[in-house]
Short mmCIF file of C-alpha atoms and ligand atoms in Angstrom, two decimals:
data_model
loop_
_atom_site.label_atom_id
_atom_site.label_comp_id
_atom_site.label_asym_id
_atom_site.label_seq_id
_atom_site.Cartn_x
_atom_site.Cartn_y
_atom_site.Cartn_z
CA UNK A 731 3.47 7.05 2.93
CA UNK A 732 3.75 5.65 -0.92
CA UNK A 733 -0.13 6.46 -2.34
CA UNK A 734 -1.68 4.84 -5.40
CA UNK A 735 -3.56 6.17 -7.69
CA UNK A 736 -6.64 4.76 -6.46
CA UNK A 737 -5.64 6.71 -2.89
CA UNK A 738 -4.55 3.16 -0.89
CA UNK A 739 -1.69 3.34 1.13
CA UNK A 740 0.94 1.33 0.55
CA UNK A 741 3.16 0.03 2.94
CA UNK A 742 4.24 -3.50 2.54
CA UNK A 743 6.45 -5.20 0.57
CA UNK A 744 6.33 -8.99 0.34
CA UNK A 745 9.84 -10.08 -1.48
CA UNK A 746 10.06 -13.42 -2.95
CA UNK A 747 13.78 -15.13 -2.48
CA UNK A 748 13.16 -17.84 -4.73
CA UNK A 749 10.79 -19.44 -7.30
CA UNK A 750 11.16 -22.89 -6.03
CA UNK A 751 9.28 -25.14 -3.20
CA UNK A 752 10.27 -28.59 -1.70
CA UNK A 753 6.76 -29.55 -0.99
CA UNK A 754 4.73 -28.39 -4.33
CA UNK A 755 1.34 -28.24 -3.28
CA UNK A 756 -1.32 -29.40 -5.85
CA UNK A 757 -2.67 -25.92 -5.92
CA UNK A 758 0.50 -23.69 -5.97
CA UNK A 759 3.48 -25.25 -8.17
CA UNK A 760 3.32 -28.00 -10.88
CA UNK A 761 4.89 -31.29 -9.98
CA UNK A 762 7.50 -31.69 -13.12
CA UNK A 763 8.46 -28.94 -15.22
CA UNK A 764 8.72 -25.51 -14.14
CA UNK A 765 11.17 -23.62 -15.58
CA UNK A 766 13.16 -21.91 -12.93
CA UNK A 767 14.74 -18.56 -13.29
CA UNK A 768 18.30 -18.92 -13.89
CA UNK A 769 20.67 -18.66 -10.76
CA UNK A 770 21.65 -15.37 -12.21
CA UNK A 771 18.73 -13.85 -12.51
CA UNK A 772 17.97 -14.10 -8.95
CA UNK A 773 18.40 -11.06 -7.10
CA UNK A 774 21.48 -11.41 -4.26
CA UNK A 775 21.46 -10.61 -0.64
CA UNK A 776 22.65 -7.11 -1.38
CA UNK A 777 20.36 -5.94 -3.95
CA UNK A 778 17.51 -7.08 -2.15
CA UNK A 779 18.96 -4.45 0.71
CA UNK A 780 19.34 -1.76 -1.39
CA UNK A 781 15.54 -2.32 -3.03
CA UNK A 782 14.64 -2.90 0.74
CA UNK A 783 15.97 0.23 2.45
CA UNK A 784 14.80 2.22 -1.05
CA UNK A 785 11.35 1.10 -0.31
CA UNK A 786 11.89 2.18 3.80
CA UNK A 787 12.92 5.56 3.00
CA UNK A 788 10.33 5.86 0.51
CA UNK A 789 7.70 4.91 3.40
CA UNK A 790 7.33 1.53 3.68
CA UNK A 791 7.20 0.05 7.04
CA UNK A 792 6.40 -4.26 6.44
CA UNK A 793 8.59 -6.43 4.76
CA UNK A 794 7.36 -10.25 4.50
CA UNK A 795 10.10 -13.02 2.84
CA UNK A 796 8.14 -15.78 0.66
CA UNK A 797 9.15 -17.79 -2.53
CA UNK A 798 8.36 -20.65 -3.19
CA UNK A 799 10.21 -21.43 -0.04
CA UNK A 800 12.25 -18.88 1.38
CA UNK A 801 14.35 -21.34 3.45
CA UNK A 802 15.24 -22.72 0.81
CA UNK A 803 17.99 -19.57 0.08
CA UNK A 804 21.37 -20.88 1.47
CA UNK A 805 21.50 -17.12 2.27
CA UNK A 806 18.34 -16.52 4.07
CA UNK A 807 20.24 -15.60 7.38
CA UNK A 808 22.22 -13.46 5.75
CA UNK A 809 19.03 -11.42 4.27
CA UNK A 810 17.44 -11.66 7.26
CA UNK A 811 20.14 -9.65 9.17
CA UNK A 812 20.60 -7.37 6.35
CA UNK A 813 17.55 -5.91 6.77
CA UNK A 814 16.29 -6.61 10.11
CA UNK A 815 18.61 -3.80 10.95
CA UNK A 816 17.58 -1.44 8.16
CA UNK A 817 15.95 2.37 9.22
CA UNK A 818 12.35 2.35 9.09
CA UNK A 819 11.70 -0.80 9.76
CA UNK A 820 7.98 -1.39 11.34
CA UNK A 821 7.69 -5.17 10.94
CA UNK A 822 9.67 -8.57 9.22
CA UNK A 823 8.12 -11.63 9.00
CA UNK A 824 8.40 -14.81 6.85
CA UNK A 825 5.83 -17.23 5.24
CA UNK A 826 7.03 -20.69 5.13
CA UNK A 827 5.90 -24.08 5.07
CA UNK A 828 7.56 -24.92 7.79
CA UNK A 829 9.96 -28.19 7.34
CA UNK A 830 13.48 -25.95 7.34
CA UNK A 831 12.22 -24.25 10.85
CA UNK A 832 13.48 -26.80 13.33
CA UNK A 833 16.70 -25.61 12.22
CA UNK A 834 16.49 -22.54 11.71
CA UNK A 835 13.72 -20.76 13.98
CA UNK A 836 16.46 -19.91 16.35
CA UNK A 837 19.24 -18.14 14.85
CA UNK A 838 16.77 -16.40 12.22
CA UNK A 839 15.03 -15.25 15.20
CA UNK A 840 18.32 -13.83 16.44
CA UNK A 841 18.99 -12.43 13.21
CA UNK A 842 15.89 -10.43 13.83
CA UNK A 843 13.18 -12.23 12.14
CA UNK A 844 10.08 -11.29 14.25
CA UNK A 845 7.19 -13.87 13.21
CA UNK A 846 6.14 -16.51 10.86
CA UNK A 847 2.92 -17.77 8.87
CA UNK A 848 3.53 -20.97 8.46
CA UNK A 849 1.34 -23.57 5.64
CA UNK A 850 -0.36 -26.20 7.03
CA UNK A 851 -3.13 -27.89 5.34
CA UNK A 852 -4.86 -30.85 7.32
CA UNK A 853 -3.14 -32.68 10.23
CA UNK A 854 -4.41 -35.89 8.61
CA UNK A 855 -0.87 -37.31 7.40
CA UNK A 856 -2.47 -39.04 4.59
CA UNK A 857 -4.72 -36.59 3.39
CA UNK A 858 -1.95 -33.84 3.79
CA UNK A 859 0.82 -35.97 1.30
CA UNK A 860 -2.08 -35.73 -1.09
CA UNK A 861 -1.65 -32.09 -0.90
CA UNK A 862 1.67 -31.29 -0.95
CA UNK A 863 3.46 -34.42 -2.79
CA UNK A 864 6.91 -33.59 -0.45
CA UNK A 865 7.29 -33.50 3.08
CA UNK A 866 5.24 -34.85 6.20
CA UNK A 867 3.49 -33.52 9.00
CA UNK A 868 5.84 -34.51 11.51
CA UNK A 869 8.26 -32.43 9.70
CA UNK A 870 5.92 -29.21 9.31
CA UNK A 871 4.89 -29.63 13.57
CA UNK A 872 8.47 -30.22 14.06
CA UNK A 873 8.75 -26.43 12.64
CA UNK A 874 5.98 -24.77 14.12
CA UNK A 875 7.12 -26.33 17.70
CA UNK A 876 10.31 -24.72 17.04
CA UNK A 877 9.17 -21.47 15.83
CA UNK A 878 6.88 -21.26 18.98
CA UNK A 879 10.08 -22.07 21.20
CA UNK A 880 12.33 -19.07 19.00
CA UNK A 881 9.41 -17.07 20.30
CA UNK A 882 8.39 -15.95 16.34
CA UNK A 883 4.77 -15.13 17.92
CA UNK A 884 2.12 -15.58 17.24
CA UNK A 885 2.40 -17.86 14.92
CA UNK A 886 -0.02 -17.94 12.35
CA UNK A 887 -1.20 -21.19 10.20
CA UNK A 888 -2.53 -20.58 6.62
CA UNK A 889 -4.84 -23.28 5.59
CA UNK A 890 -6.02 -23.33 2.11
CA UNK A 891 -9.08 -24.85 1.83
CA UNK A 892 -9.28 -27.09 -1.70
CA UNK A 893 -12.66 -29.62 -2.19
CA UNK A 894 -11.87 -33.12 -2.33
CA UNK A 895 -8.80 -32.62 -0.74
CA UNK A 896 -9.39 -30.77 3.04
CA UNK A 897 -12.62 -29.17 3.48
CA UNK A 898 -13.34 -31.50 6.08
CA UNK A 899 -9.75 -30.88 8.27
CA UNK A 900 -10.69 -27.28 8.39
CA UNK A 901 -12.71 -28.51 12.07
CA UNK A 902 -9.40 -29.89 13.94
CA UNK A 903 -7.44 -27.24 12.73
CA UNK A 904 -9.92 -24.76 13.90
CA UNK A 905 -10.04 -26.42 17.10
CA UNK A 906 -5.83 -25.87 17.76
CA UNK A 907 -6.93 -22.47 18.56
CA UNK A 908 -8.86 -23.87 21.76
CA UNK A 909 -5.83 -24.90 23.31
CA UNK A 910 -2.99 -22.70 21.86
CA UNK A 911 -2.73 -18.80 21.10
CA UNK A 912 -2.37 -19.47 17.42
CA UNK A 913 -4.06 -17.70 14.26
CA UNK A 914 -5.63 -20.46 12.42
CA UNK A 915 -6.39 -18.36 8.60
CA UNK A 916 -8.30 -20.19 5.86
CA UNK A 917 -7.65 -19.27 2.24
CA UNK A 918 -9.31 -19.69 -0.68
CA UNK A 919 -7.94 -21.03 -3.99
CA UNK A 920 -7.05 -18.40 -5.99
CA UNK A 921 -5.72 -19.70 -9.28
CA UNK A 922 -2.59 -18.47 -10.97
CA UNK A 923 -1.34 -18.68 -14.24
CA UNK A 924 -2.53 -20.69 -16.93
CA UNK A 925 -1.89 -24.31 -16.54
CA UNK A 926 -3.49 -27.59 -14.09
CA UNK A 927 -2.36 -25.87 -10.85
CA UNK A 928 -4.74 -22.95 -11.83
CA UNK A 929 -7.33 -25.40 -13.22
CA UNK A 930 -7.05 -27.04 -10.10
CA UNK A 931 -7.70 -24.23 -7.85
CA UNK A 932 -10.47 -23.01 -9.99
CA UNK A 933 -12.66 -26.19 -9.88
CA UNK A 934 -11.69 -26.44 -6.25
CA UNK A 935 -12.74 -23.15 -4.90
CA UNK A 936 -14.55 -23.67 -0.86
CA UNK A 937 -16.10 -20.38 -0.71
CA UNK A 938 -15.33 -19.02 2.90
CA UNK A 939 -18.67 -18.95 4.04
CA UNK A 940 -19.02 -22.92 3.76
CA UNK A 941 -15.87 -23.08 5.76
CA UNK A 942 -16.68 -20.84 8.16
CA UNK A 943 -20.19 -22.47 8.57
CA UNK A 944 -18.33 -25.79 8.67
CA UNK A 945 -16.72 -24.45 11.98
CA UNK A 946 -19.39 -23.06 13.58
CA UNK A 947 -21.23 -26.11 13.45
CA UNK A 948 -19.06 -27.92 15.34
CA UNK A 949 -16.95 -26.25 17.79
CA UNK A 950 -19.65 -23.11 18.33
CA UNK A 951 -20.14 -19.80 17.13
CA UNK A 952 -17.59 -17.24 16.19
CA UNK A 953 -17.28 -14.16 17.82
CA UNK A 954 -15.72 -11.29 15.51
CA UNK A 955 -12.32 -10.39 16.82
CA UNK A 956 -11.51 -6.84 15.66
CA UNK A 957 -8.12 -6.38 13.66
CA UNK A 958 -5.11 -4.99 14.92
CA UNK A 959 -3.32 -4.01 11.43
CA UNK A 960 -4.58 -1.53 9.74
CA UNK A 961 -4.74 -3.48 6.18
CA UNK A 962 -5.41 -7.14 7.56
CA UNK A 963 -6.31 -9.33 4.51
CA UNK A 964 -8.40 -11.79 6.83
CA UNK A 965 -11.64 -11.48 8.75
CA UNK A 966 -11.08 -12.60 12.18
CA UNK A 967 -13.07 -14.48 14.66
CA UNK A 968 -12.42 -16.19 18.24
CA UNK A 969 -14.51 -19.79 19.17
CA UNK A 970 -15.86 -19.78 22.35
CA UNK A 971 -13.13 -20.01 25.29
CA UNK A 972 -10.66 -20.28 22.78
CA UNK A 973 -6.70 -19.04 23.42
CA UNK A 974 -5.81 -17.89 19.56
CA UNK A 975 -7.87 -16.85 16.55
CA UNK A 976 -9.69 -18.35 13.88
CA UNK A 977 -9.03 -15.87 10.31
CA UNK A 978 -10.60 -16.20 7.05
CA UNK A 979 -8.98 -14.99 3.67
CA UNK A 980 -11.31 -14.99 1.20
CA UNK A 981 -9.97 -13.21 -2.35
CA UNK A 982 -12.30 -14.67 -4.57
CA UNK A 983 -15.58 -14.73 -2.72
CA UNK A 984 -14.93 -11.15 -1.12
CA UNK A 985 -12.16 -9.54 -2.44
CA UNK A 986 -9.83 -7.03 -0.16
CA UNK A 987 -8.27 -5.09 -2.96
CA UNK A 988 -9.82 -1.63 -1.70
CA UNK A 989 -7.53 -2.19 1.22
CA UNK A 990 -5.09 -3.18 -0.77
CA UNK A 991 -1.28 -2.15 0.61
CA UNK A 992 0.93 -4.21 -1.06
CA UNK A 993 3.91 -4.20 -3.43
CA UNK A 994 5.73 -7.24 -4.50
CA UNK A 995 9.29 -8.27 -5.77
CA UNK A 996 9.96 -11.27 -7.04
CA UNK A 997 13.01 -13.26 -6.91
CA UNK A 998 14.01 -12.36 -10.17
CA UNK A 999 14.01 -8.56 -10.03
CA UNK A 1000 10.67 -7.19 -11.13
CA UNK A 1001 8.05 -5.00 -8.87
CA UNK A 1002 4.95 -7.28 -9.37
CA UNK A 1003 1.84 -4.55 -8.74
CA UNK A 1004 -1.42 -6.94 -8.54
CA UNK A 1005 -0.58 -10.76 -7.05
CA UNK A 1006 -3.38 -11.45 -9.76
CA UNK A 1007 -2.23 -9.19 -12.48
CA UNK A 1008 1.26 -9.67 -15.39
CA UNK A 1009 1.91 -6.36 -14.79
CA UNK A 1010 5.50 -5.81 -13.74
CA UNK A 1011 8.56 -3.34 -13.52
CA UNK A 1012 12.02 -4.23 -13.95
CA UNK A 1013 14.37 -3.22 -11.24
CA UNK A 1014 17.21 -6.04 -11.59
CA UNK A 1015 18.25 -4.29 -14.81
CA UNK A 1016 18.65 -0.85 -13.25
CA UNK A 1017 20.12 -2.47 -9.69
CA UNK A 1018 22.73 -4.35 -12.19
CA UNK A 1019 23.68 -1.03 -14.22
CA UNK A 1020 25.02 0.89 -11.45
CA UNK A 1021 21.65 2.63 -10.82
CA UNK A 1022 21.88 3.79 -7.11
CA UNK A 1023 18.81 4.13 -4.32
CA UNK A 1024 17.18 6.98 -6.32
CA UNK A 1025 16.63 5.17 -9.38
CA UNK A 1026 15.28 2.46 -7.18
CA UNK A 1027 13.31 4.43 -5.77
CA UNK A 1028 11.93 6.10 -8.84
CA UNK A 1029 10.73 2.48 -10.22
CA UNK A 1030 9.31 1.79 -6.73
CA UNK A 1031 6.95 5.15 -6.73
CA UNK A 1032 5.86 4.04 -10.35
CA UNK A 1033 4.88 0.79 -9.09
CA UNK A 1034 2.81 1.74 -6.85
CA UNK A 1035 1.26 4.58 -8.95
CA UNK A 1036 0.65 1.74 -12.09
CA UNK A 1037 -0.86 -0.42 -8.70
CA UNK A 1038 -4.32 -1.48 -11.08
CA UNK A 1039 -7.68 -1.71 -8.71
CA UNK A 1040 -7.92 -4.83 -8.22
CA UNK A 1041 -8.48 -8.75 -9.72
CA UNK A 1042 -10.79 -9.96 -12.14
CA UNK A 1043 -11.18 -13.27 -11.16
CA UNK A 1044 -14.84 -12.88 -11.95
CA UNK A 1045 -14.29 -12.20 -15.42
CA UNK A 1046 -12.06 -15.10 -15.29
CA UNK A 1047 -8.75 -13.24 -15.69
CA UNK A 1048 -5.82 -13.97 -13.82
CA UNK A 1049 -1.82 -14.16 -14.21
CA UNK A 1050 -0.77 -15.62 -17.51
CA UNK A 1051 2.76 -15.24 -16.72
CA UNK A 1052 3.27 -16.07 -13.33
CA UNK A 1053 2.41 -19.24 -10.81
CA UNK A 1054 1.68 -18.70 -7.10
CA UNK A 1055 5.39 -20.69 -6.18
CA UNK A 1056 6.85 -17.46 -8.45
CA UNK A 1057 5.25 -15.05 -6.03
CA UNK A 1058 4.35 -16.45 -2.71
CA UNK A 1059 0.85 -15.22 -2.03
N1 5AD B 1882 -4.42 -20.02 -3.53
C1 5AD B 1882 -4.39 -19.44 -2.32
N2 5AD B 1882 -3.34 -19.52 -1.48
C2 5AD B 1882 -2.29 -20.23 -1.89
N3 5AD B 1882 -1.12 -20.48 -1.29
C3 5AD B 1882 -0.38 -21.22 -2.12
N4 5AD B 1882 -1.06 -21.48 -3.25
C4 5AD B 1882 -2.25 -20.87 -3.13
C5 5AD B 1882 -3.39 -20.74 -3.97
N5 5AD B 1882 -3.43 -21.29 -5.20
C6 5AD B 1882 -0.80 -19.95 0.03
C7 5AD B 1882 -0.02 -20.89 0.92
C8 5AD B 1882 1.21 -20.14 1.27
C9 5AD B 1882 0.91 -18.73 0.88
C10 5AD B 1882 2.10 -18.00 0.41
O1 5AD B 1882 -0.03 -18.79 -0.15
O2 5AD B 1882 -0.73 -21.12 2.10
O3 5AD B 1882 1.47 -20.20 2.64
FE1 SF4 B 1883 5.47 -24.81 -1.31
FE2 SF4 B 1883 3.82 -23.27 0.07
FE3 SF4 B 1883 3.47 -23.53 -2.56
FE4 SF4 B 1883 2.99 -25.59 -0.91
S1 SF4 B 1883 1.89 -23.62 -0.99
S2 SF4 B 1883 4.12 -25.66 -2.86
S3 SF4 B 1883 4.53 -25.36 0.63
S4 SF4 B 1883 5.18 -22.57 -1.57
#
């Protein structure tokens, strides 16, 4: 398995398909302005299957599709398929916010999709629209219905927790894990880049353990459930005589990046080492000059060798060049 040079294993690669998001969540992508990478930039179905399978024969074993919104691909089955059926393959999943599912939980579960985390915020259809700007709850429990029924289990919600906007929903959506076998996961706000999405989720932070007290109080105490993947980013927790799970992410407040395993790609061709660092490697340029599996390969390996320890959000450092809706958690 791919090592770092801090000794972490790493074994996942979460590949954005595009840098663009129909809902554009106060905390994650700018309402008017973004400049998008050009359609040609973006890497196609087939050169995200040969960085794929490089990164499966180099040891690999999780992929994860994000964006922005990875429905939003007019080729997403098509990737899907691609490399649900590539050697070395441990796990596929998606993270979407949900609207495109109705529609599609079905045939990309056939096209061997295996689960999705979907974003859900508050099921308050007011206070959500203040969130997300696009899109409506009906539309969102439309999709999770639908993924339940393709039988993308379990599903998992991620709720990110933002003051003034949900800290108070965090209790009913808790309390969906009563009834249903769902992972509820809270997130902080981690801020990206360097504009008012970033200002935003800086001056907006919930620290987890307000959350999690927030919970308790109400529906009872939380029972520590212990994790089943080896490098699982959230703490988890059961309430009492409840069917699913109740997770909490918490980068900023404790951050995870000893157990870090991740590599990213993003939809325009780069390795992205750190979600909170610049630092990138190109691979579009050597995909588009003929270079073959080995030369991915080679890029790959220094990725994950240039992989820095960890953030510095409490030097109050982040991404200058990149926005969360350019790399999809
Ligand atoms: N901080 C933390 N999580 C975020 N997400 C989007 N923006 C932020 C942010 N600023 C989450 C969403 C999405 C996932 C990819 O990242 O819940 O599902
Ligand atoms: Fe879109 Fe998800 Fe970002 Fe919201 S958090 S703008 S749904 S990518």
């Amino acid at each position: 398995m791919p090592r770092d040079s801090f000794g972490r294993e790493i074994d996942y690669l979460r590949i954005s398909l595009i840098d663009h998001c129909n809902l554009r969540c106060v905390y994650c992508m700018p309402l008017d302005g973004p400049a998008l990478a050009p359609p040609a930039d973006v890497l196609t179905a087939a050169e995200i299957e040969t960085v794929a399978r490089a990164a499966l024969a180099a040891g690999f074993r999780k992929l994860r599709l994000t964006g922005g919104e990875p429905t939003l691909r007019a080729d997403l089955l098509e990737i899907v398929a691609r490399l649900a059926r590539l050697p070395g393959l441990g796990d596929l999943t998606m993270t979407t916010n949900g609207v495109r599912l109705p529609a599609l939980a079905a045939p990309l579960a056939a096209a061997g999709l295996r689960r999705v985390n979907i974003h859900l915020d508050s099921l308050d259809p007011r206070r959500l629209a203040r969130i997300m700007r696009r899109g409506t709850l009906a539309e969102i429990w439309a999709g999770i219905e639908a993924a339940e029924a393709a039988g993308l289990c379990p599903i998992k919600l991620n709720v990110v927790v933002a003051r003034g906007f949900n800290e108070e929903d965090v209790v009913p959506l808790a309390a969906l894990t009563l009834e249903r076998p769902w992972h509820v996961r809270f997130i902080e706000t981690m801020p990206l880049g360097t504009g008012a999405v970033a200002a935003l989720a800086r001056g907006r932070l919930v620290p987890n353990t307000e959350t999690r007290a927030r919970i308790a109080d109400v529906l009872g105490a939380l029972a520590p459930v212990p994790s089943v993947e080896r490098a699982d980013e959230a703490r988890n927790y059961r309430l009492p005589r409840a069917r699913g799970v109740v997770g909490f992410i918490s980068p900023v407040s404790e951050p995870y990046c000893a157990d870090c395993n991740r590599m990213r790609l993003t939809a325009d061709g780069r390795f992205h080492l750190c979600l909170l660092n610049d630092d990138e490697l190109d691979v579009r340029g050597t995909l588009r000059a003929g270079g073959g599996p080995e030369a991915v390969t080679d890029i790959l390996m220094r990725a994950v060798r240039f992989k820095p320890t960890g953030h510095r959000l409490d030097l109050g450092r982040s991404t200058e060049r990149r926005e969360m809706y350019q790399l999809g958690g």
